[in-house]
Coordinates of N, CA, C and O in Angstrom, one line a residue:
M90 N 137.6 75.3 55.6 CA 137.4 73.9 55.7 C 135.7 73.2 55.1 O 134.9 74.4 55.0
N91 N 135.3 72.3 54.6 CA 134.3 72.0 54.0 C 133.2 72.1 55.0 O 133.5 71.6 56.1
G92 N 132.2 73.0 54.4 CA 130.8 72.7 55.1 C 130.6 73.8 56.2 O 129.4 74.2 57.1
S93 N 131.6 74.7 56.3 CA 131.6 75.3 57.5 C 130.6 76.9 57.3 O 130.3 77.2 57.9
N94 N 130.7 77.1 55.9 CA 129.9 78.5 55.9 C 128.7 77.9 56.2 O 127.7 78.7 56.5
R95 N 127.9 76.6 55.8 CA 126.7 76.1 55.9 C 126.1 76.4 57.3 O 125.2 77.1 57.8
L96 N 127.0 76.1 58.5 CA 127.2 76.2 59.6 C 126.6 77.8 60.1 O 125.6 78.2 61.1
A97 N 127.1 78.9 59.4 CA 127.2 80.2 60.0 C 125.4 80.6 60.0 O 124.8 81.2 60.5
K98 N 125.0 80.2 58.8 CA 123.4 80.4 58.7 C 122.9 79.8 59.5 O 121.6 80.3 60.2
E99 N 123.2 78.4 60.0 CA 122.0 77.6 60.7 C 121.9 78.3 62.2 O 121.6 77.7 63.1
S100 N 123.5 78.6 63.0 CA 123.7 79.2 64.0 C 123.0 80.0 64.4 O 123.0 80.3 65.6
L101 N 122.5 80.7 63.8 CA 122.4 82.6 64.1 C 120.8 82.4 63.8 O 120.5 82.6 62.8
P102 N 119.9 82.6 65.4 CA 118.3 82.8 65.0 C 118.2 84.3 64.0 O 119.1 84.9 64.6
I103 N 117.4 84.3 63.4 CA 116.6 85.3 62.8 C 116.1 86.3 63.6 O 115.2 85.7 64.5
S104 N 116.3 87.6 63.7 CA 116.0 88.0 65.0 C 115.3 89.6 64.7 O 115.6 89.9 63.2
Q105 N 114.5 89.8 64.9 CA 113.4 91.1 64.5 C 114.0 92.2 65.1 O 113.8 93.5 64.7
Q106 N 114.7 92.0 66.6 CA 115.3 93.4 67.3 C 116.5 93.8 66.5 O 117.2 93.0 65.9
A107 N 116.7 95.3 66.6 CA 118.1 95.9 66.3 C 118.9 95.0 67.3 O 120.0 95.6 66.5
E108 N 118.9 95.0 68.3 CA 120.2 94.5 69.0 C 119.8 93.6 69.9 O 118.6 93.2 70.0
N109 N 120.8 92.7 70.3 CA 120.6 91.5 71.4 C 121.4 92.0 72.6 O 122.4 92.5 72.4
S110 N 120.9 91.0 73.6 CA 121.6 91.0 75.0 C 122.2 89.6 75.0 O 121.9 88.7 75.0
H111 N 123.5 89.5 76.0 CA 124.1 88.2 76.5 C 124.6 88.5 77.4 O 125.2 89.8 77.7
S112 N 125.1 87.4 78.4 CA 125.8 87.8 79.7 C 127.0 86.7 79.5 O 126.9 85.9 78.8
H113 N 127.8 87.3 79.9 CA 129.2 86.5 79.7 C 129.3 85.5 81.2 O 130.7 85.1 81.1
D114 N 128.4 85.2 81.9 CA 128.8 84.2 82.3 C 128.3 82.7 82.1 O 127.9 82.4 81.0
A115 N 128.9 81.4 82.9 CA 128.9 80.2 81.8 C 127.4 79.6 81.6 O 127.0 79.0 80.5
S116 N 126.3 80.1 82.9 CA 125.2 79.8 82.3 C 124.4 80.3 81.1 O 123.8 79.6 80.7
H117 N 124.5 81.4 81.0 CA 123.9 81.9 80.2 C 122.4 82.2 80.1 O 121.5 82.4 79.6
E118 N 121.9 81.9 81.4 CA 120.5 82.0 81.9 C 119.8 83.3 82.2 O 118.6 83.5 82.0
D119 N 120.5 84.0 82.9 CA 120.2 85.4 82.9 C 120.5 86.3 82.2 O 121.8 86.2 81.4
A120 N 120.1 87.5 82.2 CA 120.3 88.9 81.1 C 121.8 89.3 81.7 O 122.6 89.9 81.1
A121 N 121.8 89.2 82.7 CA 122.6 90.0 84.0 C 123.6 88.8 85.0 O 122.8 87.8 85.3
H122 N 124.6 88.8 84.7 CA 125.5 87.8 86.0 C 125.7 88.5 87.2 O 125.8 89.5 87.3
T123 N 126.1 87.6 88.2 CA 126.7 88.4 89.2 C 128.0 88.1 89.7 O 128.6 87.1 89.5
H124 N 128.9 88.9 90.6 CA 130.2 88.8 91.3 C 129.8 87.6 92.3 O 128.6 87.2 92.7
D125 N 130.6 87.2 92.8 CA 130.8 86.3 93.9 C 130.1 87.2 95.2 O 129.6 86.0 95.7
H126 N 130.4 88.2 95.0 CA 129.5 88.8 96.5 C 128.2 89.2 95.9 O 127.3 90.3 97.1
G127 N 127.4 88.8 95.3 CA 126.2 89.1 94.9 C 125.9 90.0 94.0 O 124.9 90.5 93.5
E128 N 126.8 91.1 93.5 CA 126.4 92.8 92.8 C 126.3 92.0 91.7 O 126.9 91.4 91.0
S129 N 125.1 92.9 91.0 CA 124.4 92.5 89.6 C 125.2 93.6 88.5 O 125.6 94.5 88.9
I130 N 125.3 93.0 87.2 CA 126.5 93.2 86.5 C 125.2 93.5 85.4 O 124.4 92.8 84.9
H131 N 125.6 94.6 84.6 CA 124.8 95.2 83.2 C 124.6 94.1 82.2 O 125.6 93.2 82.1
P132 N 123.9 93.8 81.4 CA 123.8 92.6 80.5 C 124.3 93.5 79.3 O 124.6 94.7 79.2
H133 N 125.0 92.2 78.5 CA 126.0 93.3 77.7 C 125.2 93.6 76.4 O 124.4 92.4 75.8
V134 N 124.9 94.7 75.7 CA 124.3 94.7 74.2 C 125.1 95.1 72.9 O 125.6 95.7 73.4
H135 N 125.0 94.4 71.9 CA 125.8 94.3 70.8 C 124.8 94.4 69.8 O 123.7 93.7 70.1
S136 N 125.4 94.8 68.8 CA 124.4 94.9 67.7 C 124.0 93.8 67.0 O 124.7 92.9 66.9
E137 N 122.8 93.5 66.0 CA 122.7 92.3 65.4 C 123.6 92.2 64.5 O 124.4 91.2 64.3
E138 N 124.3 93.1 63.8 CA 125.4 92.9 62.9 C 126.8 92.3 63.3 O 127.8 91.4 63.0
S139 N 126.7 92.5 64.8 CA 128.1 92.6 65.5 C 128.1 91.2 66.0 O 129.0 90.3 65.6
L140 N 127.0 90.8 66.7 CA 126.6 88.9 66.7 C 126.8 88.5 65.6 O 127.3 87.3 65.7
R141 N 126.4 89.0 64.6 CA 126.0 87.9 63.4 C 127.7 87.4 63.1 O 127.9 86.4 62.5
R142 N 128.6 88.5 62.8 CA 129.8 88.6 62.5 C 130.9 87.4 63.4 O 131.7 86.7 63.1
I143 N 130.1 87.7 65.1 CA 131.2 87.1 66.1 C 130.7 85.2 65.8 O 131.2 84.6 65.5
V144 N 129.4 85.2 65.7 CA 129.0 83.9 65.4 C 129.4 83.7 64.3 O 129.4 82.1 64.0
N145 N 129.3 84.3 63.0 CA 129.7 83.3 61.6 C 131.0 82.9 62.0 O 131.4 82.0 61.6
R146 N 132.3 83.7 62.7 CA 133.2 83.4 63.0 C 133.5 82.1 63.5 O 134.2 81.1 63.3
L147 N 132.9 82.1 64.8 CA 132.9 80.8 65.7 C 132.4 79.4 64.6 O 132.9 79.0 65.1
S148 N 131.2 79.7 63.9 CA 130.8 78.7 63.1 C 131.6 78.4 62.5 O 132.3 77.2 61.8
R149 N 132.6 78.9 61.6 CA 133.7 78.4 60.4 C 134.8 77.8 61.4 O 135.3 76.9 61.1
I150 N 135.3 78.5 62.9 CA 136.0 78.0 63.8 C 135.6 76.4 63.8 O 136.4 75.4 63.9
E151 N 134.4 75.9 64.6 CA 133.8 74.8 64.5 C 133.9 74.1 63.2 O 134.3 72.6 63.8
G152 N 133.7 74.7 62.1 CA 133.8 73.7 61.3 C 135.3 73.2 61.0 O 135.7 71.8 60.5
H153 N 136.1 73.9 61.1 CA 137.3 74.1 61.0 C 138.0 72.9 62.2 O 139.2 72.0 61.7
V154 N 137.5 72.7 63.3 CA 138.0 72.3 64.4 C 137.6 70.6 64.0 O 138.0 70.0 64.2
R155 N 136.5 70.7 63.4 CA 135.8 69.3 62.9 C 136.8 68.6 62.3 O 136.9 67.6 61.8
G156 N 137.3 69.7 61.0 CA 138.2 68.9 60.1 C 139.4 68.5 60.6 O 140.0 67.6 60.0
I157 N 139.8 69.3 61.3 CA 141.0 68.6 62.5 C 140.9 67.2 62.9 O 141.7 66.5 62.7
K158 N 139.7 67.0 63.6 CA 139.2 65.7 64.3 C 139.5 64.9 63.4 O 139.7 63.5 63.2
T159 N 138.8 65.4 61.8 CA 138.5 64.0 60.8 C 140.1 64.0 60.2 O 140.4 62.8 60.1
M160 N 140.9 64.6 60.0 CA 142.5 65.0 59.9 C 143.0 63.7 60.9 O 143.8 63.0 60.5
V161 N 142.9 63.7 62.3 CA 143.4 63.0 63.0 C 142.9 61.3 62.7 O 143.4 60.2 62.9
Q162 N 141.5 61.1 63.0 CA 141.2 59.8 62.3 C 141.4 59.6 61.2 O 141.4 58.3 61.1
Q163 N 141.8 60.1 60.1 CA 142.4 59.4 59.0 C 143.8 59.2 59.1 O 144.5 59.1 58.0
S164 N 144.4 59.7 60.4 CA 145.7 59.9 60.5 C 146.7 60.2 59.2 O 147.8 60.0 58.9
S165 N 146.3 61.7 59.4 CA 146.8 62.6 58.8 C 148.1 63.1 59.4 O 148.5 62.8 60.6
P166 N 149.4 63.5 58.4 CA 150.6 63.9 59.1 C 150.4 64.8 60.0 O 149.9 65.5 60.1
C167 N 151.0 64.5 61.3 CA 151.1 65.6 62.3 C 151.5 66.7 62.1 O 150.5 67.6 62.5
P168 N 152.4 67.1 61.0 CA 152.7 68.5 60.8 C 151.7 69.4 60.2 O 151.1 70.1 60.6
D169 N 151.1 68.5 59.5 CA 149.2 69.3 58.7 C 148.3 69.5 59.6 O 147.8 70.4 59.5
V170 N 148.9 68.4 60.4 CA 146.9 68.6 61.8 C 147.6 69.9 63.0 O 146.9 70.5 63.1
L171 N 149.3 69.9 63.1 CA 150.0 71.2 63.5 C 149.2 72.5 63.2 O 149.0 73.4 64.0
L172 N 149.8 72.4 62.0 CA 149.4 73.7 61.0 C 147.9 74.1 61.2 O 147.6 75.2 61.3
Q173 N 147.3 72.9 61.2 CA 145.8 73.8 60.9 C 145.2 73.7 62.6 O 144.5 75.0 62.7
I174 N 146.0 73.1 63.3 CA 145.5 73.6 65.1 C 145.9 75.1 64.9 O 145.5 76.1 65.9
A175 N 147.1 75.6 64.6 CA 147.6 76.7 64.5 C 146.9 77.8 63.9 O 146.5 79.1 64.3
A176 N 146.0 77.4 62.8 CA 145.1 78.5 62.0 C 144.2 78.3 62.9 O 143.5 79.9 63.3
V177 N 143.7 77.4 64.1 CA 142.5 77.4 64.5 C 142.7 78.4 65.5 O 142.0 79.8 66.1
R178 N 143.6 78.4 66.2 CA 144.3 79.7 67.2 C 144.5 80.7 66.8 O 144.0 81.4 67.6
G179 N 144.9 81.1 65.8 CA 144.8 82.2 65.3 C 143.5 82.8 64.9 O 143.0 84.4 65.1
A180 N 142.6 82.1 64.8 CA 141.2 82.4 64.6 C 140.4 82.7 65.7 O 139.7 84.0 65.8
L181 N 140.8 82.0 66.8 CA 140.2 82.2 67.9 C 140.6 83.6 68.8 O 140.1 84.2 69.2
D182 N 142.0 83.9 68.4 CA 143.0 85.0 68.9 C 142.1 86.3 68.3 O 141.8 87.4 69.1
R183 N 141.6 86.4 66.7 CA 140.8 87.2 66.2 C 139.9 87.7 66.5 O 139.1 88.6 66.9
V184 N 138.9 86.3 67.1 CA 137.8 86.2 67.4 C 137.6 87.7 69.1 O 137.0 88.2 69.1
A185 N 138.8 86.8 69.8 CA 138.9 87.5 71.0 C 139.0 89.0 70.7 O 138.6 89.8 71.7
R186 N 140.1 89.3 70.0 CA 140.1 91.0 69.4 C 138.8 91.4 69.2 O 138.8 92.7 69.8
I187 N 138.1 91.0 68.4 CA 136.9 91.8 68.2 C 135.8 91.9 69.4 O 135.3 92.9 69.3
V188 N 135.9 91.4 70.5 CA 135.2 91.0 71.2 C 135.6 91.7 72.3 O 134.8 92.8 73.0
L189 N 137.3 91.9 72.7 CA 137.9 92.5 73.3 C 137.5 94.4 72.8 O 137.2 95.0 73.7
D190 N 137.5 94.3 71.6 CA 137.7 95.6 71.0 C 136.5 96.4 71.1 O 135.6 97.4 71.5
E191 N 135.0 95.5 71.3 CA 133.4 96.0 71.0 C 133.7 96.3 72.7 O 132.8 96.9 73.1
H192 N 133.7 95.4 73.6 CA 133.9 95.6 75.3 C 134.6 97.2 75.2 O 133.9 97.9 76.0
L193 N 135.6 97.1 74.6 CA 136.5 98.5 75.1 C 135.5 100.0 74.6 O 135.1 100.8 75.2
T194 N 135.1 99.5 73.6 CA 134.1 100.8 72.6 C 133.2 101.0 73.3 O 132.3 102.1 73.5
E195 N 132.1 99.9 73.5 CA 130.7 100.0 73.9 C 130.3 100.1 75.3 O 130.0 100.9 76.2
C196 N 131.4 98.9 76.0 CA 130.8 98.7 77.3 C 131.3 99.7 78.6 O 131.2 100.2 79.5
I197 N 132.8 99.9 77.7 CA 133.9 100.7 78.9 C 133.0 102.1 78.6 O 133.2 103.2 79.2
A198 N 132.8 102.8 77.7 CA 132.3 103.6 77.3 C 131.0 103.9 78.0 O 130.7 105.6 78.4
R199 N 129.8 103.1 77.9 CA 128.9 103.1 78.6 C 129.0 103.5 80.2 O 128.6 104.3 80.8
A200 N 130.1 102.6 80.6 CA 130.6 102.9 82.2 C 131.0 104.0 82.6 O 130.6 104.7 83.5
A201 N 131.9 104.6 81.6 CA 132.0 106.1 81.7 C 130.9 107.4 81.9 O 131.0 107.8 82.6
K202 N 130.1 106.7 81.1 CA 128.8 107.8 80.7 C 128.0 107.6 82.3 O 127.5 108.4 82.9
E203 N 128.0 106.3 82.8 CA 127.4 106.1 83.9 C 128.0 106.3 85.1 O 127.2 106.2 86.2
G204 N 129.3 106.5 85.3 CA 129.9 106.6 86.5 C 130.4 105.5 87.1 O 130.9 105.6 88.4
N205 N 130.5 104.5 86.6 CA 130.9 103.2 87.4 C 132.4 102.4 86.6 O 132.1 101.6 86.4
M206 N 132.8 103.4 86.2 CA 134.4 103.2 85.4 C 135.1 102.4 86.2 O 135.8 101.2 85.8
E207 N 135.2 102.3 87.6 CA 136.0 101.4 88.6 C 135.7 100.0 88.5 O 136.6 99.2 88.4
T208 N 134.4 99.6 88.4 CA 133.6 98.6 88.7 C 134.0 97.9 87.2 O 134.5 96.4 86.9
E209 N 133.8 98.4 86.1 CA 133.8 97.7 84.7 C 135.4 97.9 84.6 O 135.4 96.8 83.9
I210 N 136.1 98.6 84.7 CA 137.8 98.3 84.6 C 138.3 97.0 85.5 O 138.9 96.1 84.8
E211 N 137.5 96.8 86.9 CA 138.1 95.6 87.4 C 137.3 94.2 87.0 O 138.1 93.4 86.7
Q212 N 136.3 94.3 86.3 CA 135.5 93.3 85.5 C 136.7 92.8 84.3 O 136.6 92.1 84.1
L213 N 136.8 93.7 83.6 CA 137.7 93.4 82.8 C 139.2 92.9 83.0 O 139.3 92.1 82.3
K214 N 139.7 93.7 84.0 CA 140.7 93.0 84.5 C 140.7 91.5 84.8 O 141.4 90.4 84.7
A215 N 139.5 91.0 85.6 CA 139.3 89.7 86.3 C 139.1 89.1 84.6 O 139.8 87.7 84.8
A216 N 138.4 89.0 83.6 CA 138.3 88.6 82.7 C 139.8 88.7 81.7 O 139.8 87.4 81.4
L217 N 140.8 89.6 81.9 CA 141.8 89.5 81.2 C 142.7 88.5 81.8 O 143.5 87.6 81.2
D218 N 142.6 88.3 83.3 CA 143.7 87.6 83.9 C 143.3 86.1 83.6 O 144.1 84.8 83.7
R219 N 141.8 85.6 83.1 CA 141.6 84.4 82.9 C 141.9 83.9 81.5 O 142.3 83.0 81.2
F220 N 141.9 85.2 80.8 CA 142.1 84.7 79.3 C 143.2 84.4 78.7 O 143.9 83.6 78.3
L221 N 144.4 85.4 79.3 CA 145.5 85.6 79.1 C 146.2 84.9 79.6 O 146.2 84.2 80.8
P222 N 147.6 84.1 78.8 CA 148.5 83.2 79.5 C 149.1 83.6 80.8 O 149.5 84.7 80.9

């Protein structure tokens, strides 16, 4: 949709670092998040290029959703709106696939090297339980 490419550049701060880290909890305040029993979990580190790619895709999706909102406000035909919603769902699924793929190649590989594979697998299972219908 219109204007979504403009968002990609505005949404991603330029960084001097080669890698960024983020946590997967809702608050995003700490570099690491904890389970209900207080156990600290590693921060997830991804390359600058990887983060840029994901943020760009999410920015395009954000613009697409705004376009759908405009369609609804302008009383566009329901089949057209549903088609655009399906396109956004597909785009979100592709982003989720990228995140999952990176988790498997980076985080699981790191867990294998560090010897805490069981913990990482349990975390992945819990995330998939929330993600999958």
